PDB file of C-alpha atoms and ligand atoms in Angstrom:
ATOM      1  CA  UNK V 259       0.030  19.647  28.117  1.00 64.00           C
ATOM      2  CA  UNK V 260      -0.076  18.356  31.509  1.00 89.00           C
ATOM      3  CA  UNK V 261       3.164  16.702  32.724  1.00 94.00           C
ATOM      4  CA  UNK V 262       1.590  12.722  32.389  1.00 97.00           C
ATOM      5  CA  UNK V 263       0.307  13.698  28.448  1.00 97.00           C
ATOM      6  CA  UNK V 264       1.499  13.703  25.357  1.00 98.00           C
ATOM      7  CA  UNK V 265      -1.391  15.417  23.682  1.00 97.00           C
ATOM      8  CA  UNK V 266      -0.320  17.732  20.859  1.00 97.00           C
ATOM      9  CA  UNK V 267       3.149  15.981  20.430  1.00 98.00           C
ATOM     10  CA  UNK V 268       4.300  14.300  16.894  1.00 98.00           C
ATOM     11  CA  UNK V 269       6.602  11.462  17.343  1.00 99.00           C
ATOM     12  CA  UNK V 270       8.413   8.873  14.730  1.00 99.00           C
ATOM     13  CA  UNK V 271       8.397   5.173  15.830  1.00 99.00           C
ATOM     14  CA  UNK V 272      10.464   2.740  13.897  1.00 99.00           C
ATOM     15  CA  UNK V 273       9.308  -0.417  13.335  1.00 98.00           C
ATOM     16  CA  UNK V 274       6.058   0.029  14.750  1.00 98.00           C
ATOM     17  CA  UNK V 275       4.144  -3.229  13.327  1.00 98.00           C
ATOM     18  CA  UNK V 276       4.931  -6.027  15.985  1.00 98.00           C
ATOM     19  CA  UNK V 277       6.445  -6.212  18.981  1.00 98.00           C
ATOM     20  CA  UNK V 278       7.724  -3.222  21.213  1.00 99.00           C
ATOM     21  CA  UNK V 279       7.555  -0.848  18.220  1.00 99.00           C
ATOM     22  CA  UNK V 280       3.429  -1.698  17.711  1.00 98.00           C
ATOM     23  CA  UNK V 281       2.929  -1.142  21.970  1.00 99.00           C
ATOM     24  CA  UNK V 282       5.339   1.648  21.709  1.00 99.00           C
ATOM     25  CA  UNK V 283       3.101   3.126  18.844  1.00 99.00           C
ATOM     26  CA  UNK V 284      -0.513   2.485  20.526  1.00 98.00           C
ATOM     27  CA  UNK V 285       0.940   3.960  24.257  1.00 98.00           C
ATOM     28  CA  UNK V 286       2.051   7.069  22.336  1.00 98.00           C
ATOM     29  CA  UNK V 287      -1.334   7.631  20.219  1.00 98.00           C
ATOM     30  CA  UNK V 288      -3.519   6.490  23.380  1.00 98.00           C
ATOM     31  CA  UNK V 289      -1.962   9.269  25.477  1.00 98.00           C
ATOM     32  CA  UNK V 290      -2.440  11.979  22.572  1.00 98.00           C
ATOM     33  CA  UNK V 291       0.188  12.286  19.747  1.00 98.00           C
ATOM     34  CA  UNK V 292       0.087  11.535  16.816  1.00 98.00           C
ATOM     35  CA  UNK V 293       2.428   9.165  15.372  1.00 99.00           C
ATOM     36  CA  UNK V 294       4.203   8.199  12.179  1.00 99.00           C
ATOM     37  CA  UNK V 295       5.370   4.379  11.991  1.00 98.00           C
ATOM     38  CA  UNK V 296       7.203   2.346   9.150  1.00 98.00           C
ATOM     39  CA  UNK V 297       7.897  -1.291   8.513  1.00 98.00           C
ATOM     40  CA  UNK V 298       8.819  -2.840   5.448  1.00 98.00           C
ATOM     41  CA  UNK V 299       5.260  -4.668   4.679  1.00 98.00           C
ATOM     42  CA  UNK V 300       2.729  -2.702   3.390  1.00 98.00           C
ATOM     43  CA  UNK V 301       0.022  -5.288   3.605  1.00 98.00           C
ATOM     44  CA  UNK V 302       1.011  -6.079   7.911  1.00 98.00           C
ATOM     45  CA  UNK V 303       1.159  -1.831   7.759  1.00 98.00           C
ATOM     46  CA  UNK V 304      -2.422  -2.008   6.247  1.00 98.00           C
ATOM     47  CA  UNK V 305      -3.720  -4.246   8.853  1.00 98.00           C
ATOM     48  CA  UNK V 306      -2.711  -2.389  11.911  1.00 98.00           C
ATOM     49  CA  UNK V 307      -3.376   1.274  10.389  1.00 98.00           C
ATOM     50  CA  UNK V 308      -7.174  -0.111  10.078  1.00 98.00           C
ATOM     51  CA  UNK V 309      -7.223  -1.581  14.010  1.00 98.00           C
ATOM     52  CA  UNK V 310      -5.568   1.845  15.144  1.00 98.00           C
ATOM     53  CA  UNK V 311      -8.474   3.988  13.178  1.00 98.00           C
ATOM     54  CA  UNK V 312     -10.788   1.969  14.904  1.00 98.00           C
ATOM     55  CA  UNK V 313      -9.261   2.433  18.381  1.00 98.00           C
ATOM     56  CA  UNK V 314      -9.126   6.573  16.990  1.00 98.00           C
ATOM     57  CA  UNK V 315      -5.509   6.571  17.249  1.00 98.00           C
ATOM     58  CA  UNK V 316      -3.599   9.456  15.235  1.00 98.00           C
ATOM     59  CA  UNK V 317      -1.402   7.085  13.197  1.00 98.00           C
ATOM     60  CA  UNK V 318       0.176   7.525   9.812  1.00 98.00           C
ATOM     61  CA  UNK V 319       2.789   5.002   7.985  1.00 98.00           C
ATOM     62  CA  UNK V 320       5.250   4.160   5.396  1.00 98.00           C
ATOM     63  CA  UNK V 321       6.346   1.227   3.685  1.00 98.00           C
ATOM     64  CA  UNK V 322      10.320   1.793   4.286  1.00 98.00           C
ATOM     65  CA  UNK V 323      13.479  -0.852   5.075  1.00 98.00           C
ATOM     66  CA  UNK V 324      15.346   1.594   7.502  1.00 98.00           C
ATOM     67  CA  UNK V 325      18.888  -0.569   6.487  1.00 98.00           C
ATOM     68  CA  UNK V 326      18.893   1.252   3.096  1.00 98.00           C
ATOM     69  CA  UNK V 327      20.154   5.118   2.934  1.00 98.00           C
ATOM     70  CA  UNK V 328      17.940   6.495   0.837  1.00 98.00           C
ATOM     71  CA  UNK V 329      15.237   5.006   2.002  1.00 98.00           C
ATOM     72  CA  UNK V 330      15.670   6.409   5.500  1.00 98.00           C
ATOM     73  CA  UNK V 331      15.699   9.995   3.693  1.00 98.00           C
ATOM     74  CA  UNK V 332      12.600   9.800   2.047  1.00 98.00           C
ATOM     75  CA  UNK V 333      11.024   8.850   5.031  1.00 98.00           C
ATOM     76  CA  UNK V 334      12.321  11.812   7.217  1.00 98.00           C
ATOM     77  CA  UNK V 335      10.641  13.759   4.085  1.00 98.00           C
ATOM     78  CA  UNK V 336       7.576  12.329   4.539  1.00 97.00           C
ATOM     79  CA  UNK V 337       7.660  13.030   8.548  1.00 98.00           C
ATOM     80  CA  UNK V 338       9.023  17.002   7.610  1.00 98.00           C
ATOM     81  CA  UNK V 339       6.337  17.454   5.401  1.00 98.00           C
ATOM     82  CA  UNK V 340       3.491  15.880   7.587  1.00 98.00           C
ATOM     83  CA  UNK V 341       4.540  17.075  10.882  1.00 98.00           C
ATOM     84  CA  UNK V 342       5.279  21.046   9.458  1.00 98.00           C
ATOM     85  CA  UNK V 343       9.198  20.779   9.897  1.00 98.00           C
ATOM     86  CA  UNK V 344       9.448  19.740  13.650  1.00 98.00           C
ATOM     87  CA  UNK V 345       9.109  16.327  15.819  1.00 98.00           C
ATOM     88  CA  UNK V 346       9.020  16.125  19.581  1.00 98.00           C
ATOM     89  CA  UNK V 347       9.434  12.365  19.473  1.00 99.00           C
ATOM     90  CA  UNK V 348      11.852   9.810  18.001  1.00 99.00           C
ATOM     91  CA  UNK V 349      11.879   6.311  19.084  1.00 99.00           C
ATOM     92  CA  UNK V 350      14.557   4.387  17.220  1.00 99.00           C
ATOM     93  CA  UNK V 351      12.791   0.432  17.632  1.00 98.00           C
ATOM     94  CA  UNK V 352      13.930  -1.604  14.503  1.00 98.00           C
ATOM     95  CA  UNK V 353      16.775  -4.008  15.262  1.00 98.00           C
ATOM     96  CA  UNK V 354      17.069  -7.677  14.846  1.00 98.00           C
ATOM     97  CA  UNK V 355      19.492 -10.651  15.789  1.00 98.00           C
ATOM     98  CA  UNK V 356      21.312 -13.467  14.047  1.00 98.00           C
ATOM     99  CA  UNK V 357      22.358 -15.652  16.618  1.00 97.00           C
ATOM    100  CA  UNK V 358      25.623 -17.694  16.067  1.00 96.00           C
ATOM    101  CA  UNK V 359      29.295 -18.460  17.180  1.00 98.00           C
ATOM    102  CA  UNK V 360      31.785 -15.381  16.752  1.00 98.00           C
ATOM    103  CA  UNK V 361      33.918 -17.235  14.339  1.00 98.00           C
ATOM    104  CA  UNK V 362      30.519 -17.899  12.580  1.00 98.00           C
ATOM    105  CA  UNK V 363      30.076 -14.809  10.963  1.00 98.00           C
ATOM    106  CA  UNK V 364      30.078 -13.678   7.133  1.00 98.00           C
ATOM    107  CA  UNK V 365      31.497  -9.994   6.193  1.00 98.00           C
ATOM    108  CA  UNK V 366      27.394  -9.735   4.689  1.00 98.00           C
ATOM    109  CA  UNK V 367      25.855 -10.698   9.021  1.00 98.00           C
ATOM    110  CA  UNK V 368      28.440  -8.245   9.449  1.00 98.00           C
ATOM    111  CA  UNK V 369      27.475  -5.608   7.672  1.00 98.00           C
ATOM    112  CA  UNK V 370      23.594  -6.496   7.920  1.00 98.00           C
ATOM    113  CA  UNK V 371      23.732  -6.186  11.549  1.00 98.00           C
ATOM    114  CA  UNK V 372      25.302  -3.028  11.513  1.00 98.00           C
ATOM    115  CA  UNK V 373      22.823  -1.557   9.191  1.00 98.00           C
ATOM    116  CA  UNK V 374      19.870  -2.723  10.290  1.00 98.00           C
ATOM    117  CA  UNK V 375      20.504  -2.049  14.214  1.00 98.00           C
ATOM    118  CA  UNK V 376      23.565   1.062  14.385  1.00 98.00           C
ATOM    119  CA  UNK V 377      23.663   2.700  11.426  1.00 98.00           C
ATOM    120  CA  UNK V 378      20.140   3.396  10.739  1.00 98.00           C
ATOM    121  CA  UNK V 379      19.313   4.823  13.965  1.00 98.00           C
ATOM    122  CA  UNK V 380      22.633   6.898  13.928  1.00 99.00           C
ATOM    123  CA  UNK V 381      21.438   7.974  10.413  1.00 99.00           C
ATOM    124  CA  UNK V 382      17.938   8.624  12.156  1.00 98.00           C
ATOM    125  CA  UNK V 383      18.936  10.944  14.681  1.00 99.00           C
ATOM    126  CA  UNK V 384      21.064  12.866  11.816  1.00 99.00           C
ATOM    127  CA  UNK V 385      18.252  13.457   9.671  1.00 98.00           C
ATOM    128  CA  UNK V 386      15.691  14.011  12.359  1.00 98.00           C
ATOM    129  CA  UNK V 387      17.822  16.342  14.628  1.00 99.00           C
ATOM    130  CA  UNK V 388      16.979  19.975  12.754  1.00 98.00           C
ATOM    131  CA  UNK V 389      13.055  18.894  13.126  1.00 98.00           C
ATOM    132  CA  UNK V 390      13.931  17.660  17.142  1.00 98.00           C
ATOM    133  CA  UNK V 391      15.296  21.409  17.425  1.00 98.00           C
ATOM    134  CA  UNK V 392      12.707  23.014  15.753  1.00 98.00           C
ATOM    135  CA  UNK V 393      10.147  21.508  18.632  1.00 98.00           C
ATOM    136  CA  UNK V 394      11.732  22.957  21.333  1.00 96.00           C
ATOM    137  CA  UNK V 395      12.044  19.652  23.506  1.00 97.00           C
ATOM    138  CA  UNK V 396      12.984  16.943  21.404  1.00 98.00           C
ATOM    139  CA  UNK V 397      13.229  13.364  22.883  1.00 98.00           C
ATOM    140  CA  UNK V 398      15.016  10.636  21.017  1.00 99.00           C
ATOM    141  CA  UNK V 399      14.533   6.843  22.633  1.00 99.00           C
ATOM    142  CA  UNK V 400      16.478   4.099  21.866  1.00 99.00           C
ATOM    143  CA  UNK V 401      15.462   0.486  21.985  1.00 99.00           C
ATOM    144  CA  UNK V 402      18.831  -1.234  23.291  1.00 98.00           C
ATOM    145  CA  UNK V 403      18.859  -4.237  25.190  1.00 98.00           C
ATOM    146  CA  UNK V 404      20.526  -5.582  28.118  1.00 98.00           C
ATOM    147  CA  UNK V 405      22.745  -7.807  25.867  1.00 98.00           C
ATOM    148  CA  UNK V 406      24.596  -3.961  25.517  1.00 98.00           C
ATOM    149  CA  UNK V 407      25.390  -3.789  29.537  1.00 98.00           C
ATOM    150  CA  UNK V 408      26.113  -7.721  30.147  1.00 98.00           C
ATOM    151  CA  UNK V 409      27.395 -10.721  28.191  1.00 97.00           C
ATOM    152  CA  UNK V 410      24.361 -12.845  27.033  1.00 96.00           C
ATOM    153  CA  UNK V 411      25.176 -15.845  24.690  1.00 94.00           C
ATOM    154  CA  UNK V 412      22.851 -14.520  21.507  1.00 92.00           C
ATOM    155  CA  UNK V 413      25.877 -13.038  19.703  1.00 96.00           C
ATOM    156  CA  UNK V 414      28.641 -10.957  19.803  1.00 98.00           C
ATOM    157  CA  UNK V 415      27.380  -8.546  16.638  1.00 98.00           C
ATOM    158  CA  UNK V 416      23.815  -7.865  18.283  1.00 98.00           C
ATOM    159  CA  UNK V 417      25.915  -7.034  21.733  1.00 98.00           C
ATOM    160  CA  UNK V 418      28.105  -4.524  19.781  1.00 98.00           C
ATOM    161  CA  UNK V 419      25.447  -2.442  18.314  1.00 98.00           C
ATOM    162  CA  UNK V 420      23.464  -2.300  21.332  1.00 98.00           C
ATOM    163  CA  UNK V 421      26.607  -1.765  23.445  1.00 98.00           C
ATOM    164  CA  UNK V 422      27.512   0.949  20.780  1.00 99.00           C
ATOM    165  CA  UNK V 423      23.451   2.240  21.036  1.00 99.00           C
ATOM    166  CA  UNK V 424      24.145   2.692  25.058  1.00 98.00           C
ATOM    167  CA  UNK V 425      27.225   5.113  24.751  1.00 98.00           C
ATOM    168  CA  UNK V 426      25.499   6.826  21.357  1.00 99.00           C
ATOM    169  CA  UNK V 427      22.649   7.740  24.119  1.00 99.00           C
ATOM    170  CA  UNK V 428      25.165   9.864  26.103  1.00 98.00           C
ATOM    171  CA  UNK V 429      27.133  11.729  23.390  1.00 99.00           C
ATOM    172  CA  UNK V 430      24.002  13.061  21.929  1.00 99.00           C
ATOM    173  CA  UNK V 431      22.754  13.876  25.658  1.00 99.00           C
ATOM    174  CA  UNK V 432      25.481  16.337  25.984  1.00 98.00           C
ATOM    175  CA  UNK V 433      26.017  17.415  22.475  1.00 98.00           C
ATOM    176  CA  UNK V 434      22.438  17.987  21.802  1.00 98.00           C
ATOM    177  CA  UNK V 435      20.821  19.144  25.399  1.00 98.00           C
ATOM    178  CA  UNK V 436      21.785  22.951  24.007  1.00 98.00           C
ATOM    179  CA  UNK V 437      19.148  22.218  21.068  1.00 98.00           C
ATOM    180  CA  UNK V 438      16.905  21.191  23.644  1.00 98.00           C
ATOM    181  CA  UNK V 439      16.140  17.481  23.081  1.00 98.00           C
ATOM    182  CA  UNK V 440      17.170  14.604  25.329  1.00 98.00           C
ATOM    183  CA  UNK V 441      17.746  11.388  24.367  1.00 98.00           C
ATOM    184  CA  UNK V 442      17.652   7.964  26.667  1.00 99.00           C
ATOM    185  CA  UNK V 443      17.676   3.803  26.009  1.00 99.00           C
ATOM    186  CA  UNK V 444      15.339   1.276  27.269  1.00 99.00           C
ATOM    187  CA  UNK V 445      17.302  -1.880  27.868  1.00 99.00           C
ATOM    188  CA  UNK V 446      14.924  -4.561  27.847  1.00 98.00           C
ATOM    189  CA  UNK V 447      15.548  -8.420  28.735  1.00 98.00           C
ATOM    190  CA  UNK V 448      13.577 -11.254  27.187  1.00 98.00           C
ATOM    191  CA  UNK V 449      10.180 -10.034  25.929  1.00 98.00           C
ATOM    192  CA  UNK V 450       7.504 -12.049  24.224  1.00 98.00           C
ATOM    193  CA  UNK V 451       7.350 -10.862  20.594  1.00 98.00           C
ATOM    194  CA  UNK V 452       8.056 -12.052  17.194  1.00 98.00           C
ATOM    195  CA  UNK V 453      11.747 -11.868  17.164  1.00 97.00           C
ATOM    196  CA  UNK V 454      11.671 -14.001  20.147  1.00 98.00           C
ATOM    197  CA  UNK V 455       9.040 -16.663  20.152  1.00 97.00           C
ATOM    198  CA  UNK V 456      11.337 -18.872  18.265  1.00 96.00           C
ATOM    199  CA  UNK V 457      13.590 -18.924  21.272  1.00 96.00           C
ATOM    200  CA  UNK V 458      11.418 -18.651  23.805  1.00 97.00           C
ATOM    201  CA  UNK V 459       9.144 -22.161  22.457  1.00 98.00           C
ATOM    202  CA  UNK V 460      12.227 -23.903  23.619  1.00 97.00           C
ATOM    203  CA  UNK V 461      11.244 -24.459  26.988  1.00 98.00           C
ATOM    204  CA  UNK V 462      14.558 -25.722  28.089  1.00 98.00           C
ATOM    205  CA  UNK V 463      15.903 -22.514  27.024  1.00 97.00           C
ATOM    206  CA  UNK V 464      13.214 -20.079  28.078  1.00 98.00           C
ATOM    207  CA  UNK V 465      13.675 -22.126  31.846  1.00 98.00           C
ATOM    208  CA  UNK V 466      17.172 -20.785  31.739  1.00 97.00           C
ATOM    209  CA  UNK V 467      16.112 -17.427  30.777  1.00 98.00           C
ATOM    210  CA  UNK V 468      13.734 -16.909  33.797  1.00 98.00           C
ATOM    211  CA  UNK V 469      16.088 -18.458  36.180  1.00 97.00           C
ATOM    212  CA  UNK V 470      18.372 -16.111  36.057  1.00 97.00           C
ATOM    213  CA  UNK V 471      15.405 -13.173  36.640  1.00 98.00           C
ATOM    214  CA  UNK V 472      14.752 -12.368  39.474  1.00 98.00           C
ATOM    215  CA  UNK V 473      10.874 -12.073  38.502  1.00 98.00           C
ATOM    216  CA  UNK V 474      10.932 -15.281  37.442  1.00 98.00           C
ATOM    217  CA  UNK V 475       8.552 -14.443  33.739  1.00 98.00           C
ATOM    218  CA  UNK V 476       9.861 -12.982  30.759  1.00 98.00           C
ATOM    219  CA  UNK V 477       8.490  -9.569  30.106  1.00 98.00           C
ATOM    220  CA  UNK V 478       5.789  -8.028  27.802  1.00 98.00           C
ATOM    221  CA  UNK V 479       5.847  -5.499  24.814  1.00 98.00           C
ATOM    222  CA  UNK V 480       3.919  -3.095  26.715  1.00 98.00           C
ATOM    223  CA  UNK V 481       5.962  -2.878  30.363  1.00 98.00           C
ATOM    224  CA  UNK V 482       8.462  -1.572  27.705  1.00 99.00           C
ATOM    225  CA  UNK V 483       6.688   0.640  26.040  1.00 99.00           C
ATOM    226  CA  UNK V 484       5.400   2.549  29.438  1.00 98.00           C
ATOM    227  CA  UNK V 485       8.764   3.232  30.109  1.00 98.00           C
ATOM    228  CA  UNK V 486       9.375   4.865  26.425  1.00 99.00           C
ATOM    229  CA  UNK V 487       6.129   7.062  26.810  1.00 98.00           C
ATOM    230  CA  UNK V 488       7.265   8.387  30.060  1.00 98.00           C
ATOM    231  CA  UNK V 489      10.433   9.192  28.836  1.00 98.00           C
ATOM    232  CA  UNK V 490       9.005  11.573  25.909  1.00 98.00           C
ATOM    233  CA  UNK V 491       6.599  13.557  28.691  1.00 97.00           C
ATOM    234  CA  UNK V 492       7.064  16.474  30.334  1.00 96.00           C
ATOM    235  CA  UNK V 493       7.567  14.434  33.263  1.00 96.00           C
ATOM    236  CA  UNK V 494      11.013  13.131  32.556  1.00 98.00           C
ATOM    237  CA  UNK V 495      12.391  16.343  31.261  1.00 97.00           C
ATOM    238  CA  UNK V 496      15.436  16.174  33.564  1.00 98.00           C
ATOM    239  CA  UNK V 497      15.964  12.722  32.535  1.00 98.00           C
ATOM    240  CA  UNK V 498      19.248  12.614  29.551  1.00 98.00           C
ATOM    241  CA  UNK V 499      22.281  10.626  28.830  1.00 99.00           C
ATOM    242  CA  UNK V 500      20.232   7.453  31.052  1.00 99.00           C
ATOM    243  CA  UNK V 501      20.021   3.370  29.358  1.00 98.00           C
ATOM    244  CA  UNK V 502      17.495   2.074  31.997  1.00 98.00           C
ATOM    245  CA  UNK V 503      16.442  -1.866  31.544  1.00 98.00           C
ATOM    246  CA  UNK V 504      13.762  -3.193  31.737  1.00 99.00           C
ATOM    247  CA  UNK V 505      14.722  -6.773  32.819  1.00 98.00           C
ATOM    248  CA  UNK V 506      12.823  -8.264  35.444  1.00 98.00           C
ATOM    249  CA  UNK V 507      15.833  -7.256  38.014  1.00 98.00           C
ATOM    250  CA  UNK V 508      18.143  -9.750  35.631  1.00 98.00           C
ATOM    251  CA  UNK V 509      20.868  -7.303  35.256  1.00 98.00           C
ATOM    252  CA  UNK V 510      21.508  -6.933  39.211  1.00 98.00           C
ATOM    253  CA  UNK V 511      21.280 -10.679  39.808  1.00 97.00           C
ATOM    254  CA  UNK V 512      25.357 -11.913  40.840  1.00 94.00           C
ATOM    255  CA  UNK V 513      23.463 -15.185  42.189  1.00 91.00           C
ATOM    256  CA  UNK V 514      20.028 -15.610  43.374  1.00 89.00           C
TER     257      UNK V 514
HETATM  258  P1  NDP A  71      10.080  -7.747  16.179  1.00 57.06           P
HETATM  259  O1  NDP A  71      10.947  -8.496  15.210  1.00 57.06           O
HETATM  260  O2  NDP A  71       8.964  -8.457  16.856  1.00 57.06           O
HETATM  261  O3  NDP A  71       9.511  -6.429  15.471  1.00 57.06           O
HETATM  262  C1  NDP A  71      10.377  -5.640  14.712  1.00 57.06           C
HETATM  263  C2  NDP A  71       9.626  -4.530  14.015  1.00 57.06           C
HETATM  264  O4  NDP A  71      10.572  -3.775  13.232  1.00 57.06           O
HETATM  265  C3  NDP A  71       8.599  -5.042  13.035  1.00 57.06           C
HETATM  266  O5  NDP A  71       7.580  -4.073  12.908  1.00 57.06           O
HETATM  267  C4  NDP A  71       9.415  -5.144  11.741  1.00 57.06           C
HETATM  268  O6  NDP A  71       8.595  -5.142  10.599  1.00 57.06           O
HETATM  269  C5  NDP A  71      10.270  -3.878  11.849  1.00 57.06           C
HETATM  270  N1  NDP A  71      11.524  -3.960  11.091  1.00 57.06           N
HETATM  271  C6  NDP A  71      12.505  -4.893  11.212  1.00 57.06           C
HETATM  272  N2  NDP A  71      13.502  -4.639  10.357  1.00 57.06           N
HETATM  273  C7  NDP A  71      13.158  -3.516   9.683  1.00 57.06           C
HETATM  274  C8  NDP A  71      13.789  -2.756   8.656  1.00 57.06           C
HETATM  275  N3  NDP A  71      14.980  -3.097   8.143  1.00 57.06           N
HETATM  276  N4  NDP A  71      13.168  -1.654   8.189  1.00 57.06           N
HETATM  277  C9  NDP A  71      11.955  -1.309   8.687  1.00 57.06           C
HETATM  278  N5  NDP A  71      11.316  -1.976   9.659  1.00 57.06           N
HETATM  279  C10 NDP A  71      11.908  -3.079  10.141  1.00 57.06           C
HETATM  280  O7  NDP A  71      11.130  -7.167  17.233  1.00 57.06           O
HETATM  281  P2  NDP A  71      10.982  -6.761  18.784  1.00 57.06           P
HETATM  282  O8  NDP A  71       9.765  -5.979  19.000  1.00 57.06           O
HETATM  283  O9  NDP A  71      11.284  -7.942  19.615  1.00 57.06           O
HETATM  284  O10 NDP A  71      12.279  -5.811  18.908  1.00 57.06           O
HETATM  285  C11 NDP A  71      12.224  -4.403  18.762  1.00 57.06           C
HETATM  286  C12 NDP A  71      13.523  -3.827  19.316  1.00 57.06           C
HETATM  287  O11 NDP A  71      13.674  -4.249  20.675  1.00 57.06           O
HETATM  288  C13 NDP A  71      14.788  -4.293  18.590  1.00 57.06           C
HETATM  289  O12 NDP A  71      15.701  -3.231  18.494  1.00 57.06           O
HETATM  290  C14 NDP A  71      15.332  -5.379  19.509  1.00 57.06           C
HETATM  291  O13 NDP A  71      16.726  -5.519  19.376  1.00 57.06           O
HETATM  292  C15 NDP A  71      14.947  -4.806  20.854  1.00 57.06           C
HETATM  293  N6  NDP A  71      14.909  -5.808  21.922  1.00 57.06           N
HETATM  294  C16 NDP A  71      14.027  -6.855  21.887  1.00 57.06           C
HETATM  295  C17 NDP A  71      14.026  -7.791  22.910  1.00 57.06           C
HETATM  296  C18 NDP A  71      13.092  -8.952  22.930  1.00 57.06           C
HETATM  297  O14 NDP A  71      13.286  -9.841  23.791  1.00 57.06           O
HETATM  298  N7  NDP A  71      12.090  -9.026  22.074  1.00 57.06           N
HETATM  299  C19 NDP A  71      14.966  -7.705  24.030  1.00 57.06           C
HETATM  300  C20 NDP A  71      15.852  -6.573  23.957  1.00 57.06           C
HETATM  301  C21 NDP A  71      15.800  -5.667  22.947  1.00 57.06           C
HETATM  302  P3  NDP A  71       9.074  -5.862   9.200  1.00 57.06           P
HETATM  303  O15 NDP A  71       9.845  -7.087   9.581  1.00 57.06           O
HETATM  304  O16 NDP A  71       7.813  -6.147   8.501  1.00 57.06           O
HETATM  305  O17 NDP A  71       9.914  -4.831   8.492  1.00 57.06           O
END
């Protein structure tokens, strides 16, 4: 495939019903491979499997909640067995936020949190890595955020695992470039989706968000997801070990 394609490639997108995860799935299908998705509702799954037939996307699911062990296993069984024992593509989405006080939280937001957003894409990356190798040119992405590289007041636990996320990115860079797959993090800022809209109806609150960005607008799901595509081409095949945000210039305002 050319070096702007992804045709023939097989990729596994976490999460991949709302948000970054469903632009992250449809940019990935639209330029050519085929794609495997989960979420944990079958009937939202439903829904978007019969939009992305429509749009002839390549597109396959599972019902699956990616905190629980076992249930990440059977879904790497499902990808070995569809995808004939290899995948080019990983792109570790799912992650969510409770948003309170440090000396707010229980031993179970604990624990959740570290589930939900570290452990399963560590787990993820386990289970996937002898089908990344078996491709050749693996790519794993990360969805971290910029709450990893900066302190942003939505809690300490979301900042940890994304923080932990950013320096997971360059261990497997170096352990894993000898089995030929690369793995990078998108760090994005605010962007509109359904773990956000909450926040982001406070106006107050979403006027303090874009004050501080330099492109004054909160971002979309899809000026992510262009960044995750081009990271899993043959055009970025130098690119390893990188988080990169995606932030509206946020990140590199000291006081504008
Ligand atoms: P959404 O909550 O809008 O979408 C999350 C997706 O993941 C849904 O498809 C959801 O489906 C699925 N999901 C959530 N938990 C699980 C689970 N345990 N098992 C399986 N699937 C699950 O989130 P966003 O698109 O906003 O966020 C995606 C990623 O981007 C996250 O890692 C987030 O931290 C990161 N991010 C988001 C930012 C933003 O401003 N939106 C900013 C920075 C980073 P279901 O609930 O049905 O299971």
């Amino acid at each position: 495939p050319g070096r702007w394609s992804l045709q023939g490639k097989t990729a596994l997108v976490t999460g991949g019903t709302r948000g970054i995860g469903r632009a992250v799935v449809e940019d990935l299908a639209a330029l050519g491979a085929t794609v495997h998705t989960c979420s944990r509702k079958e009937a939202e799954l439903g829904e978007r499997l019969k939009e992305w037939e429509a749009r002839g996307f390549r597109v396959t699911t599972s019902v699956c909640d990616l905190s629980v062990r076992d249930q990440r296993e059977s879904l790497l069984r499902d990808v070995a067995d569809l995808f004939g024992g290899k995948l080019d593509i990983l792109v570790n989405n799912v992650g969510t936020n409770i948003r309170k006080p440090t000396t707010d939280f229980s031993a179970e937001e604990y624990s959740f949190m570290m589930a939900t957003n570290l452990e399963s894409a560590y787990h993820l990356c386990q289970l996937s890595h002898p089908l990344l190798k078996a491709s050749g040119s693996g790519s794993i992405v990360f969805i971290s955020s910029v709450c990893g590289l900066v302190a942003v007041c939505s809690g300490s636990l979301y900042a940890m695992t994304k923080g932990a996320i950013n320096q997971l990115t360059k261990n497997l860079a170096c352990e894993w470039a000898r089995d030929g797959i690369r793995t990078n993090s998108v760090a994005p800022w605010y962007i509109k989706t359904s773990l956000t809209e909450g926040l982001l109806a406070n106006k107050e609150f979403e006027g303090t968000v874009v004050s501080r960005t330099p492109l004054k607008r909160v971002g979309e799901p899809e000026e992510v997801s262009s960044l995750v595509a081009f990271l899993c081409m043959p055009g970025s095949t130098y690119i390893t070990g990188q988080t990169i945000s995606v932030d509206g210039g946020m990140t590199v305002n000291g006081l504008y």
